[in-house]
Short mmCIF file of C-alpha atoms in Angstrom, two decimals:
data_model
loop_
_atom_site.label_atom_id
_atom_site.label_comp_id
_atom_site.label_asym_id
_atom_site.label_seq_id
_atom_site.Cartn_x
_atom_site.Cartn_y
_atom_site.Cartn_z
CA UNK A 13 17.32 5.19 -36.03
CA UNK A 14 17.57 2.12 -33.81
CA UNK A 15 15.00 1.73 -31.04
CA UNK A 16 15.29 -0.99 -28.39
CA UNK A 17 12.25 -1.90 -26.29
CA UNK A 18 13.05 -4.14 -23.31
CA UNK A 19 10.60 -5.75 -20.95
CA UNK A 20 9.64 -8.85 -19.01
CA UNK A 21 7.22 -11.58 -19.97
CA UNK A 22 3.70 -10.20 -20.55
CA UNK A 23 4.94 -6.68 -19.85
CA UNK A 24 3.21 -5.17 -22.87
CA UNK A 25 6.54 -4.47 -24.60
CA UNK A 26 5.37 -5.56 -28.08
CA UNK A 27 2.22 -3.48 -27.90
CA UNK A 28 4.13 -0.45 -26.69
CA UNK A 29 6.66 -0.84 -29.53
CA UNK A 30 3.87 -1.09 -32.10
CA UNK A 31 2.07 1.95 -30.69
CA UNK A 32 5.28 3.95 -30.82
CA UNK A 33 5.91 2.94 -34.41
CA UNK A 34 2.42 4.01 -35.41
CA UNK A 35 2.61 7.29 -33.47
CA UNK A 36 6.05 8.20 -34.81
CA UNK A 37 5.46 7.28 -38.40
CA UNK A 38 1.90 8.44 -38.83
CA UNK A 39 3.08 11.79 -37.46
CA UNK A 40 5.34 11.96 -40.48
CA UNK A 41 8.87 12.15 -39.16
CA UNK A 42 10.37 12.93 -42.54
CA UNK A 43 8.93 9.83 -44.14
CA UNK A 44 6.80 9.62 -47.27
CA UNK A 45 3.05 9.70 -46.75
CA UNK A 46 1.67 6.94 -44.59
CA UNK A 47 1.02 3.87 -46.68
CA UNK A 48 3.68 4.78 -49.20
CA UNK A 49 6.64 3.44 -47.24
CA UNK A 50 7.23 -0.20 -46.46
CA UNK A 51 6.45 -1.51 -43.00
CA UNK A 52 7.79 -4.90 -42.02
CA UNK A 53 6.72 -6.96 -39.03
CA UNK A 54 9.60 -9.41 -38.51
CA UNK A 55 8.50 -12.45 -36.51
CA UNK A 56 11.37 -14.54 -35.16
CA UNK A 57 9.21 -17.30 -33.68
CA UNK A 58 9.41 -20.58 -35.56
CA UNK A 59 6.01 -21.68 -34.36
CA UNK A 60 3.67 -18.75 -33.96
CA UNK A 61 1.48 -19.12 -30.90
CA UNK A 62 -2.10 -17.95 -30.73
CA UNK A 63 -1.24 -14.62 -29.17
CA UNK A 64 1.38 -13.90 -31.84
CA UNK A 65 -1.06 -14.85 -34.59
CA UNK A 66 -3.73 -12.66 -33.02
CA UNK A 67 -1.25 -9.80 -32.84
CA UNK A 68 -0.33 -10.14 -36.50
CA UNK A 69 -3.99 -10.46 -37.46
CA UNK A 70 -4.76 -7.24 -35.58
CA UNK A 71 -1.97 -5.54 -37.51
CA UNK A 72 -3.42 -6.76 -40.79
CA UNK A 73 -6.87 -5.52 -39.97
CA UNK A 74 -5.81 -2.04 -39.06
CA UNK A 75 -7.15 0.78 -41.13
CA UNK A 76 -3.78 1.58 -42.63
CA UNK A 77 -2.90 -2.00 -43.22
CA UNK A 78 0.34 -1.82 -45.12
CA UNK A 79 2.34 -4.25 -42.99
CA UNK A 80 4.33 -7.04 -44.56
CA UNK A 81 4.96 -10.09 -42.39
CA UNK A 82 8.41 -11.64 -42.59
CA UNK A 83 9.26 -14.82 -40.70
CA UNK A 84 12.97 -14.65 -39.90
CA UNK A 85 13.91 -17.23 -37.27
CA UNK A 86 17.68 -17.16 -37.90
CA UNK A 87 19.16 -14.94 -40.62
CA UNK A 88 18.13 -11.60 -39.17
CA UNK A 89 21.46 -10.02 -40.14
CA UNK A 90 21.10 -10.95 -43.81
CA UNK A 91 17.44 -9.96 -43.86
CA UNK A 92 18.20 -6.52 -42.40
CA UNK A 93 21.02 -5.92 -44.89
CA UNK A 94 18.63 -6.67 -47.73
CA UNK A 95 15.45 -4.94 -46.55
CA UNK A 96 16.87 -1.99 -44.63
CA UNK A 97 18.12 -0.17 -47.75
CA UNK A 98 15.13 2.14 -48.21
CA UNK A 99 13.15 4.41 -45.88
CA UNK A 100 10.42 2.69 -43.93
CA UNK A 101 10.01 0.88 -40.65
CA UNK A 102 10.98 -2.57 -39.44
CA UNK A 103 9.58 -4.01 -36.19
CA UNK A 104 11.44 -7.10 -34.93
CA UNK A 105 9.45 -9.14 -32.39
CA UNK A 106 11.42 -10.46 -30.68
CA UNK A 107 15.19 -10.71 -30.37
CA UNK A 108 14.99 -13.19 -27.50
CA UNK A 109 13.41 -15.88 -29.66
CA UNK A 110 15.97 -15.18 -32.37
CA UNK A 111 18.75 -15.66 -29.81
CA UNK A 112 17.10 -18.85 -28.62
CA UNK A 113 17.01 -20.15 -32.21
CA UNK A 114 20.68 -19.25 -32.69
CA UNK A 115 21.67 -21.03 -29.47
CA UNK A 116 19.70 -24.11 -30.48
CA UNK A 117 20.99 -24.39 -34.06
CA UNK A 118 24.50 -22.90 -33.80
CA UNK A 119 25.57 -23.16 -30.15
CA UNK A 120 29.29 -23.09 -30.96
CA UNK A 121 29.38 -19.96 -33.09
CA UNK A 122 31.08 -16.73 -31.98
CA UNK A 123 28.22 -14.90 -30.29
CA UNK A 124 30.00 -11.59 -29.69
CA UNK A 125 30.79 -11.53 -33.44
CA UNK A 126 27.15 -12.34 -34.24
CA UNK A 127 25.94 -9.49 -32.03
CA UNK A 128 28.48 -7.11 -33.59
CA UNK A 129 27.27 -8.12 -37.08
CA UNK A 130 23.68 -7.49 -36.03
CA UNK A 131 24.54 -4.04 -34.69
CA UNK A 132 26.45 -3.26 -37.89
CA UNK A 133 23.44 -4.25 -40.02
CA UNK A 134 21.19 -2.10 -37.83
CA UNK A 135 23.48 0.90 -38.15
CA UNK A 136 23.56 0.60 -41.94
CA UNK A 137 19.79 0.36 -42.20
CA UNK A 138 18.10 3.37 -43.75
CA UNK A 139 14.76 2.17 -42.42
CA UNK A 140 13.97 2.83 -38.78
CA UNK A 141 14.24 -0.39 -36.79
CA UNK A 142 12.32 -1.17 -33.60
CA UNK A 143 13.66 -4.13 -31.66
CA UNK A 144 11.67 -5.91 -28.95
CA UNK A 145 13.72 -7.94 -26.47
CA UNK A 146 13.16 -9.67 -23.14
CA UNK A 147 14.91 -8.67 -19.95
CA UNK A 148 15.53 -12.01 -18.21
CA UNK A 149 18.33 -11.34 -15.71
CA UNK A 150 16.50 -9.76 -12.77
CA UNK A 151 15.39 -12.98 -11.07
CA UNK A 152 16.99 -16.12 -9.70
CA UNK A 153 18.47 -18.18 -12.53
CA UNK A 154 17.14 -21.75 -12.44
CA UNK A 155 19.74 -24.54 -12.35
CA UNK A 156 21.13 -25.82 -15.63
CA UNK A 157 23.99 -24.97 -17.95
CA UNK A 158 21.78 -24.16 -20.94
CA UNK A 159 19.70 -21.70 -18.94
CA UNK A 160 22.81 -20.01 -17.56
CA UNK A 161 24.22 -19.74 -21.06
CA UNK A 162 20.98 -18.22 -22.34
CA UNK A 163 20.91 -15.60 -19.58
CA UNK A 164 24.54 -14.70 -20.26
CA UNK A 165 24.08 -14.30 -24.01
CA UNK A 166 20.76 -12.47 -23.64
CA UNK A 167 22.41 -10.01 -21.27
CA UNK A 168 25.33 -9.47 -23.65
CA UNK A 169 22.97 -9.06 -26.62
CA UNK A 170 20.88 -6.45 -24.81
CA UNK A 171 23.99 -4.57 -23.68
CA UNK A 172 25.44 -4.56 -27.20
CA UNK A 173 22.24 -3.25 -28.76
CA UNK A 174 21.54 -0.76 -25.98
CA UNK A 175 25.00 0.75 -26.45
CA UNK A 176 24.32 1.27 -30.16
CA UNK A 177 20.63 2.20 -30.06
CA UNK A 178 19.29 5.75 -30.33
CA UNK A 179 16.53 5.08 -27.80
CA UNK A 180 16.16 2.36 -25.17
CA UNK A 181 12.93 1.88 -23.22
CA UNK A 182 12.16 -0.51 -20.37
CA UNK A 183 8.50 -1.55 -20.23
CA UNK A 184 6.95 -2.48 -16.88
CA UNK A 185 3.22 -3.26 -16.67
CA UNK A 186 2.74 -1.69 -20.08
CA UNK A 187 4.34 1.60 -19.00
CA UNK A 188 7.61 2.97 -20.40
CA UNK A 189 10.75 3.92 -18.49
CA UNK A 190 13.23 5.78 -20.69
CA UNK A 191 16.74 4.34 -20.31
CA UNK A 192 18.26 6.29 -23.21
CA UNK A 193 17.20 8.94 -25.72
CA UNK B 25 30.25 8.41 0.15
CA UNK B 26 28.46 5.09 -0.32
CA UNK B 27 27.40 4.16 -3.85
CA UNK B 28 25.19 1.15 -4.55
CA UNK B 29 24.98 -0.23 -8.09
CA UNK B 30 22.20 -2.79 -8.57
CA UNK B 31 21.52 -4.88 -11.65
CA UNK B 32 20.59 -8.26 -13.03
CA UNK B 33 22.87 -11.00 -14.32
CA UNK B 34 25.01 -9.78 -17.26
CA UNK B 35 23.48 -6.32 -16.96
CA UNK B 36 26.81 -4.52 -17.17
CA UNK B 37 26.59 -3.38 -13.54
CA UNK B 38 30.27 -4.08 -12.72
CA UNK B 39 31.52 -2.25 -15.78
CA UNK B 40 29.26 0.72 -15.08
CA UNK B 41 30.47 0.88 -11.48
CA UNK B 42 34.11 0.78 -12.60
CA UNK B 43 33.54 3.48 -15.21
CA UNK B 44 31.87 5.70 -12.62
CA UNK B 45 34.75 5.21 -10.19
CA UNK B 46 37.27 6.16 -12.86
CA UNK B 47 35.24 9.15 -14.06
CA UNK B 48 34.62 10.48 -10.55
CA UNK B 49 38.09 10.01 -9.22
CA UNK B 50 40.14 10.99 -12.21
CA UNK B 51 38.12 14.19 -12.27
CA UNK B 52 39.60 14.92 -8.88
CA UNK B 53 36.69 15.18 -6.47
CA UNK B 54 38.83 16.51 -3.64
CA UNK B 55 41.17 13.53 -3.68
CA UNK B 56 44.93 13.53 -3.99
CA UNK B 57 46.33 13.31 -7.52
CA UNK B 58 45.33 10.22 -9.41
CA UNK B 59 47.68 7.38 -8.59
CA UNK B 60 48.49 8.83 -5.17
CA UNK B 61 45.43 7.47 -3.40
CA UNK B 62 44.75 3.80 -2.80
CA UNK B 63 42.24 1.97 -4.99
CA UNK B 64 41.01 -1.41 -3.89
CA UNK B 65 39.15 -3.90 -6.01
CA UNK B 66 37.47 -6.20 -3.49
CA UNK B 67 36.52 -9.55 -5.04
CA UNK B 68 34.11 -11.61 -2.94
CA UNK B 69 34.15 -14.68 -5.21
CA UNK B 70 35.97 -17.65 -3.70
CA UNK B 71 36.74 -19.10 -7.08
CA UNK B 72 37.30 -16.42 -9.68
CA UNK B 73 35.80 -17.35 -13.02
CA UNK B 74 37.33 -16.44 -16.36
CA UNK B 75 35.26 -13.30 -16.78
CA UNK B 76 36.21 -12.06 -13.29
CA UNK B 77 39.90 -12.80 -13.97
CA UNK B 78 39.69 -11.01 -17.31
CA UNK B 79 38.04 -8.04 -15.60
CA UNK B 80 40.77 -7.82 -12.98
CA UNK B 81 43.45 -8.25 -15.64
CA UNK B 82 41.96 -5.37 -17.63
CA UNK B 83 42.09 -3.25 -14.47
CA UNK B 84 45.74 -4.09 -14.01
CA UNK B 85 46.65 -3.20 -17.54
CA UNK B 86 45.01 0.19 -17.46
CA UNK B 87 47.24 3.19 -17.94
CA UNK B 88 46.78 4.35 -14.39
CA UNK B 89 47.19 0.94 -12.89
CA UNK B 90 47.18 1.58 -9.17
CA UNK B 91 44.55 -0.98 -8.20
CA UNK B 92 45.13 -3.42 -5.37
CA UNK B 93 43.18 -6.67 -5.52
CA UNK B 94 41.76 -7.95 -2.24
CA UNK B 95 39.97 -11.28 -2.04
CA UNK B 96 37.40 -10.99 0.75
CA UNK B 97 34.87 -13.81 0.60
CA UNK B 98 33.53 -13.42 4.15
CA UNK B 99 34.95 -10.76 6.49
CA UNK B 100 33.94 -7.72 4.48
CA UNK B 101 32.98 -5.80 7.63
CA UNK B 102 36.42 -6.27 9.21
CA UNK B 103 38.18 -5.51 5.96
CA UNK B 104 36.27 -2.26 5.49
CA UNK B 105 36.96 -1.15 9.07
CA UNK B 106 40.69 -1.67 8.46
CA UNK B 107 41.12 -0.32 4.93
CA UNK B 108 38.52 2.44 4.86
CA UNK B 109 40.42 4.71 7.23
CA UNK B 110 42.12 6.85 4.60
CA UNK B 111 40.91 8.66 1.46
CA UNK B 112 40.73 6.52 -1.63
CA UNK B 113 38.26 4.28 -3.35
CA UNK B 114 37.00 0.77 -2.69
CA UNK B 115 35.02 -1.17 -5.29
CA UNK B 116 33.26 -4.28 -3.93
CA UNK B 117 32.23 -6.76 -6.64
CA UNK B 118 29.88 -8.18 -5.59
CA UNK B 119 27.74 -8.22 -2.47
CA UNK B 120 25.57 -11.06 -3.73
CA UNK B 121 28.44 -13.54 -3.71
CA UNK B 122 29.45 -12.31 -0.26
CA UNK B 123 25.89 -12.94 0.95
CA UNK B 124 25.95 -16.36 -0.66
CA UNK B 125 29.20 -17.17 1.17
CA UNK B 126 27.71 -15.97 4.48
CA UNK B 127 24.58 -18.09 3.97
CA UNK B 128 26.71 -21.14 3.15
CA UNK B 129 29.16 -20.85 6.04
CA UNK B 130 27.06 -19.18 8.77
CA UNK B 131 23.40 -19.86 7.96
CA UNK B 132 22.25 -19.42 11.55
CA UNK B 133 23.79 -16.03 12.27
CA UNK B 134 21.70 -12.90 12.82
CA UNK B 135 21.52 -11.49 9.27
CA UNK B 136 19.83 -8.17 10.12
CA UNK B 137 22.66 -7.57 12.61
CA UNK B 138 25.25 -8.50 9.97
CA UNK B 139 23.71 -6.06 7.48
CA UNK B 140 23.60 -3.33 10.14
CA UNK B 141 27.28 -3.96 10.91
CA UNK B 142 28.12 -3.70 7.23
CA UNK B 143 26.25 -0.43 6.89
CA UNK B 144 27.99 0.91 9.99
CA UNK B 145 31.42 0.01 8.57
CA UNK B 146 30.48 1.70 5.28
CA UNK B 147 29.36 4.85 7.05
CA UNK B 148 32.62 5.07 9.01
CA UNK B 149 34.74 4.61 5.89
CA UNK B 150 36.69 7.69 4.82
CA UNK B 151 37.29 6.09 1.43
CA UNK B 152 34.50 6.21 -1.10
CA UNK B 153 32.91 2.79 -1.43
CA UNK B 154 31.19 1.47 -4.55
CA UNK B 155 29.10 -1.63 -3.98
CA UNK B 156 27.90 -3.89 -6.80
CA UNK B 157 24.91 -6.08 -5.99
CA UNK B 158 22.46 -8.28 -7.88
CA UNK B 159 18.74 -7.61 -8.05
CA UNK B 160 17.22 -11.11 -7.94
CA UNK B 161 13.61 -10.59 -6.83
CA UNK B 162 11.85 -9.55 -10.05
CA UNK B 163 11.22 -13.03 -11.41
CA UNK B 164 9.49 -16.21 -10.31
CA UNK B 165 11.36 -17.76 -7.38
CA UNK B 166 12.25 -21.39 -8.15
CA UNK B 167 11.10 -23.97 -5.59
CA UNK B 168 13.34 -24.71 -2.62
CA UNK B 169 13.82 -23.36 0.87
CA UNK B 170 17.44 -22.31 0.32
CA UNK B 171 16.56 -20.30 -2.77
CA UNK B 172 13.66 -18.60 -0.96
CA UNK B 173 15.98 -17.77 1.93
CA UNK B 174 18.58 -16.32 -0.43
CA UNK B 175 16.00 -14.10 -2.17
CA UNK B 176 14.70 -12.87 1.19
CA UNK B 177 18.13 -12.01 2.56
CA UNK B 178 19.32 -10.47 -0.72
CA UNK B 179 16.25 -8.24 -0.75
CA UNK B 180 16.79 -7.19 2.85
CA UNK B 181 20.51 -6.55 2.23
CA UNK B 182 19.77 -4.35 -0.80
CA UNK B 183 17.07 -2.45 1.11
CA UNK B 184 19.39 -1.86 4.07
CA UNK B 185 22.22 -0.57 1.92
CA UNK B 186 19.97 1.46 -0.37
CA UNK B 187 18.53 3.25 2.66
CA UNK B 188 22.02 4.20 3.82
CA UNK B 189 23.70 4.88 0.47
CA UNK B 190 24.31 8.32 -1.00
CA UNK B 191 23.56 7.15 -4.53
CA UNK B 192 21.70 4.09 -5.79
CA UNK B 193 21.67 3.14 -9.47
CA UNK B 194 19.81 0.34 -11.24
CA UNK B 195 21.60 -0.95 -14.34
CA UNK B 196 19.55 -2.43 -17.20
CA UNK B 197 21.30 -3.48 -20.44
CA UNK B 198 24.35 -1.48 -19.37
CA UNK B 199 22.35 1.73 -18.92
CA UNK B 200 21.79 3.48 -15.58
CA UNK B 201 18.51 4.37 -13.91
CA UNK B 202 19.01 6.67 -10.94
CA UNK B 203 17.06 5.43 -7.92
CA UNK B 204 18.63 7.85 -5.41
CA UNK B 205 21.07 10.73 -5.43
CA UNK C 9 -7.66 7.60 -6.76
CA UNK C 10 -6.09 4.27 -7.65
CA UNK C 11 -2.44 3.76 -6.74
CA UNK C 12 -0.47 0.71 -7.93
CA UNK C 13 2.81 -0.19 -6.20
CA UNK C 14 4.81 -2.85 -8.05
CA UNK C 15 7.99 -4.53 -6.88
CA UNK C 16 9.91 -7.74 -6.56
CA UNK C 17 10.11 -10.11 -3.63
CA UNK C 18 11.47 -8.37 -0.51
CA UNK C 19 11.70 -5.11 -2.40
CA UNK C 20 10.07 -3.07 0.34
CA UNK C 21 6.95 -2.45 -1.77
CA UNK C 22 4.48 -2.99 1.10
CA UNK C 23 6.35 -0.67 3.43
CA UNK C 24 6.63 2.00 0.77
CA UNK C 25 2.90 1.75 0.04
CA UNK C 26 2.06 2.07 3.73
CA UNK C 27 4.37 5.05 4.18
CA UNK C 28 2.78 6.78 1.20
CA UNK C 29 -0.71 6.16 2.55
CA UNK C 30 0.26 7.64 5.90
CA UNK C 31 2.04 10.62 4.34
CA UNK C 32 -0.76 11.40 1.92
CA UNK C 33 -3.61 10.99 4.31
CA UNK C 34 -2.14 12.51 7.40
CA UNK C 35 -1.36 15.55 5.27
CA UNK C 36 -5.10 15.89 4.79
CA UNK C 37 -5.75 15.58 1.07
CA UNK C 38 -9.36 16.64 1.37
CA UNK C 39 -10.19 13.92 3.85
CA UNK C 40 -11.80 14.28 7.26
CA UNK C 41 -9.43 14.64 10.21
CA UNK C 42 -7.03 11.81 10.67
CA UNK C 43 -8.66 9.04 12.66
CA UNK C 44 -12.13 10.05 11.54
CA UNK C 45 -12.06 8.22 8.21
CA UNK C 46 -11.92 4.46 7.79
CA UNK C 47 -8.66 2.79 6.93
CA UNK C 48 -8.71 -0.78 5.76
CA UNK C 49 -5.73 -3.09 5.50
CA UNK C 50 -6.89 -5.83 3.12
CA UNK C 51 -4.80 -8.99 3.48
CA UNK C 52 -5.22 -11.49 0.65
CA UNK C 53 -3.04 -14.21 2.17
CA UNK C 54 -4.97 -17.21 3.40
CA UNK C 55 -2.30 -18.11 5.91
CA UNK C 56 -0.58 -15.06 7.32
CA UNK C 57 3.13 -15.63 7.75
CA UNK C 58 5.16 -14.15 10.55
CA UNK C 59 6.27 -11.14 8.59
CA UNK C 60 2.70 -10.33 7.55
CA UNK C 61 1.52 -10.69 11.15
CA UNK C 62 4.34 -8.48 12.35
CA UNK C 63 3.43 -5.91 9.74
CA UNK C 64 -0.20 -5.86 10.79
CA UNK C 65 0.82 -5.72 14.44
CA UNK C 66 3.05 -2.71 13.74
CA UNK C 67 0.09 -1.04 12.06
CA UNK C 68 -2.07 -1.69 15.12
CA UNK C 69 0.47 -0.27 17.50
CA UNK C 70 0.93 2.96 15.61
CA UNK C 71 -0.06 6.11 17.38
CA UNK C 72 -2.99 6.73 15.10
CA UNK C 73 -4.16 3.20 15.16
CA UNK C 74 -7.43 3.30 13.29
CA UNK C 75 -6.75 0.46 10.85
CA UNK C 76 -9.29 -2.28 10.30
CA UNK C 77 -7.93 -5.60 9.10
CA UNK C 78 -9.95 -7.42 6.45
CA UNK C 79 -8.95 -10.87 5.22
CA UNK C 80 -10.11 -11.13 1.62
CA UNK C 81 -8.49 -14.08 -0.13
CA UNK C 82 -10.91 -14.28 -3.08
CA UNK C 83 -13.87 -11.87 -3.31
CA UNK C 84 -11.89 -8.66 -3.61
CA UNK C 85 -14.29 -7.26 -6.22
CA UNK C 86 -17.34 -7.69 -3.96
CA UNK C 87 -15.47 -6.39 -0.94
CA UNK C 88 -14.38 -3.24 -2.79
CA UNK C 89 -17.90 -2.60 -4.08
CA UNK C 90 -19.20 -2.76 -0.51
CA UNK C 91 -16.47 -0.92 1.41
CA UNK C 92 -15.34 1.65 -1.17
CA UNK C 93 -18.52 3.71 -0.95
CA UNK C 94 -17.28 6.29 1.53
CA UNK C 95 -14.13 8.44 1.78
CA UNK C 96 -11.20 6.73 3.39
CA UNK C 97 -8.28 4.57 2.39
CA UNK C 98 -7.94 0.92 1.44
CA UNK C 99 -4.53 -0.78 1.24
CA UNK C 100 -4.58 -4.17 -0.56
CA UNK C 101 -1.51 -6.33 0.18
CA UNK C 102 -1.12 -8.03 -2.17
CA UNK C 103 -2.77 -8.64 -5.53
CA UNK C 104 -0.36 -11.42 -6.43
CA UNK C 105 -1.59 -13.68 -3.64
CA UNK C 106 -5.16 -12.87 -4.60
CA UNK C 107 -4.39 -13.90 -8.19
CA UNK C 108 -2.74 -17.06 -6.90
CA UNK C 109 -5.87 -17.87 -4.88
CA UNK C 110 -8.08 -17.24 -7.93
CA UNK C 111 -5.90 -19.49 -10.12
CA UNK C 112 -5.98 -22.24 -7.49
CA UNK C 113 -9.74 -22.19 -6.81
CA UNK C 114 -11.17 -21.03 -10.15
CA UNK C 115 -8.59 -21.86 -12.85
CA UNK C 116 -11.16 -22.01 -15.66
CA UNK C 117 -12.83 -18.65 -15.11
CA UNK C 118 -12.53 -15.76 -17.58
CA UNK C 119 -9.51 -13.91 -16.19
CA UNK C 120 -9.66 -10.88 -18.49
CA UNK C 121 -13.28 -10.41 -17.33
CA UNK C 122 -12.21 -10.78 -13.69
CA UNK C 123 -9.51 -8.15 -14.13
CA UNK C 124 -11.97 -5.82 -15.87
CA UNK C 125 -14.44 -6.28 -12.98
CA UNK C 126 -11.69 -5.46 -10.50
CA UNK C 127 -10.75 -2.32 -12.37
CA UNK C 128 -14.40 -1.30 -12.55
CA UNK C 129 -14.79 -1.76 -8.77
CA UNK C 130 -11.64 0.28 -8.20
CA UNK C 131 -12.89 3.10 -10.44
CA UNK C 132 -16.21 3.26 -8.60
CA UNK C 133 -14.53 3.40 -5.19
CA UNK C 134 -14.85 6.71 -3.39
CA UNK C 135 -12.08 5.65 -1.00
CA UNK C 136 -8.51 5.90 -2.21
CA UNK C 137 -7.15 2.46 -2.96
CA UNK C 138 -3.49 1.45 -2.79
CA UNK C 139 -2.68 -1.84 -4.48
CA UNK C 140 0.54 -3.76 -3.84
CA UNK C 141 1.52 -6.26 -6.55
CA UNK C 142 4.56 -8.34 -7.47
CA UNK C 143 6.49 -7.89 -10.67
CA UNK C 144 7.46 -11.48 -11.61
CA UNK C 145 8.25 -11.38 -15.33
CA UNK C 146 11.81 -10.02 -15.41
CA UNK C 147 13.62 -13.32 -14.85
CA UNK C 148 13.79 -16.73 -16.47
CA UNK C 149 10.46 -18.53 -16.09
CA UNK C 150 10.97 -21.96 -14.49
CA UNK C 151 9.57 -24.95 -16.41
CA UNK C 152 5.95 -25.93 -15.82
CA UNK C 153 2.59 -25.03 -17.27
CA UNK C 154 1.17 -23.65 -14.00
CA UNK C 155 4.11 -21.31 -13.52
CA UNK C 156 3.86 -20.08 -17.12
CA UNK C 157 0.14 -19.49 -16.64
CA UNK C 158 0.75 -17.55 -13.42
CA UNK C 159 3.35 -15.31 -15.09
CA UNK C 160 1.00 -14.63 -18.00
CA UNK C 161 -1.97 -13.75 -15.82
CA UNK C 162 0.13 -11.69 -13.39
CA UNK C 163 1.51 -9.71 -16.31
CA UNK C 164 -1.97 -9.11 -17.73
CA UNK C 165 -3.32 -8.13 -14.29
CA UNK C 166 -0.55 -5.60 -13.74
CA UNK C 167 -1.00 -4.17 -17.24
CA UNK C 168 -4.76 -3.83 -16.76
CA UNK C 169 -4.43 -2.07 -13.42
CA UNK C 170 -1.51 0.10 -14.52
CA UNK C 171 -3.56 1.35 -17.47
CA UNK C 172 -6.38 2.38 -15.12
CA UNK C 173 -4.38 3.61 -12.13
CA UNK C 174 -3.72 7.26 -11.33
CA UNK C 175 -0.20 6.53 -10.11
CA UNK C 176 2.09 3.54 -10.71
CA UNK C 177 5.36 3.09 -8.83
CA UNK C 178 8.04 0.44 -9.22
CA UNK C 179 9.93 -0.28 -5.99
CA UNK C 180 13.55 -1.49 -6.16
CA UNK C 181 15.53 -1.97 -2.94
CA UNK C 182 12.93 0.07 -1.09
CA UNK C 183 13.28 3.03 -3.43
CA UNK C 184 10.54 4.29 -5.77
CA UNK C 185 10.67 4.71 -9.55
CA UNK C 186 7.65 6.61 -10.87
CA UNK C 187 6.12 4.84 -13.87
CA UNK C 188 2.99 7.00 -14.01
CA UNK C 189 1.51 10.03 -12.27
#
C-alpha cells in the first residue's frame, strides 16, 4: 500500500503520518507481531534540524522502539527497491526535501522519468510506504526562476504520486482531509 | 450550469476540469449528440506557454475533436454574452490570468462591478461554463502593493463566482475536493 | 464551545464565521433570548483598515445590533479570562494579527506556553468563542528569518487550537470544508 500525506509548513503532517503508521500497524493489518517486522524512518534532509532530530529521538524512545533510521537524501528509488522487498513499514519524511536535493544536484535530469521510477519502486514494494510531502502551490509564487521550477516539479511530483497512491490525505492544522481512499 | 474549479499552481486543475467536461458531456446530459454541439476552449493567456500549447494541441488531436480555441485575454464578459446563447460547453482556462490582464490594463476600474458583470454573463449563458481559477491566498503574501492587490482581487473574484456557481471543486495533487454541489 | 475558522487571505473566513455565529445563536442554542446575551467582536488589529471598519459598521447597523467592540491587540488571554465568564458569544478576528503583534512586541517569550495559556482560557470560557485565523503554510515561504518564524508559530498556533476546538472549518472561496466537528 502507498499512502501519501500532504500538508503545508508546520501543518502537523509528519506527526499525523507517524500516528497513522502506529495505529495501522499496531492494530495488526496482516503483519507479523509488532516488533517483528522492520520499520524504517527515511530522512531525506541532508542536515537534520533540531526539530527533525527531536522527532527521530522521540521515535527511538517509544516503548516499541524498533525503528531504523535511514538517511537517504538522493537515491530514494534505489533504497526503496532494496528495502521494500519484505513486509514492514517505511515512512519517508519528506519528499519535498528529496526533490529539493535532486533539483540542486541534478537539475538537468528528466524529472518526469524520475517521478515515474519512484512510483514504480513504490508499487513494487511489499512493505507499506507512507510518504510525507509539502503542498506549496496554494500561495503567490515569489519571483525567481528556481522557485518557479521548484513549484512546478513539486506539483508534478505530488500529482504523480497521488494518482498512484492507495490513500491521499491533506493535513490542515493537524487535522486530516481525505482526498482519496 | 456554472462550474468553478479552483486549485494551486501545477495542481492538475485544468486537466481535471477538462476530464469532467468530457465525462459530463459525452455521457449526454441532455445535449445534442457529441460533436454536434459547440465546445469552446477559452484561453486567457496573452502569450501561450509551451504547456498551454501542448494542452490545446492534445485537445485538437482527441478523437472527438470539435473544440474551438478562442483567445480572450480581456473581454471575457462580452465574449460570454455572445457565445453562451446556445447549448454547448465553454471551458475558461484560466480566470487568474484574465484578472491579471485586467489589473495590468485597467487597474482603476470598479472590480466588484466587473466581477458582478461576469457573474451575470455566466448566469445568462445557455451553454455550460467551466471556469478554472487559481487559489493564491493560502501562503505568505510576498511584499509589494501590486501583489497584495492581486491577492485581494483574486480572493474576491473566487468568492463572487463560488457564491454563484452550481458546483465548486478544489483540486489538490490532481484530486478533487467538493466544496459545493 | 470553541470554534476555529481557518482560511486564506480574502477567503471570506470572517464573513462565514459571523454568519455562523448569527445562525447558531439566533436559533437559540440554549442561550437567553437574542439581544439579552452579550456579544463581543474582538478586533486584534492595532490599526483598523477600511474593510475592518466597514465590517464592524455593518455589524453595528444590523437589526439586532447588540455587539460590543473590544480592541485587544495583545492581552487576549487576560481578556478572555475576564469576559468569558458568562453565557454569550465572542468572535475573535483574527488570531493571526494577534500572533503578529505578539511576535513584534515579545519575540523572546515562550510561544508554546502562550498558546497553551490561550487554549486554557478558551476551555474555561462559558461563552462560545469563534476564532478566525489565517492558514499561511500552503505556499512557498519567502526568504527571511522573520517570515519563517511567523509561519512556524502560526502553524503551531493553529495546530494547538485545532486540537482543542470543538469545530474546525477551512474556508475556501467563501465556502466551508469541515475539518472537525
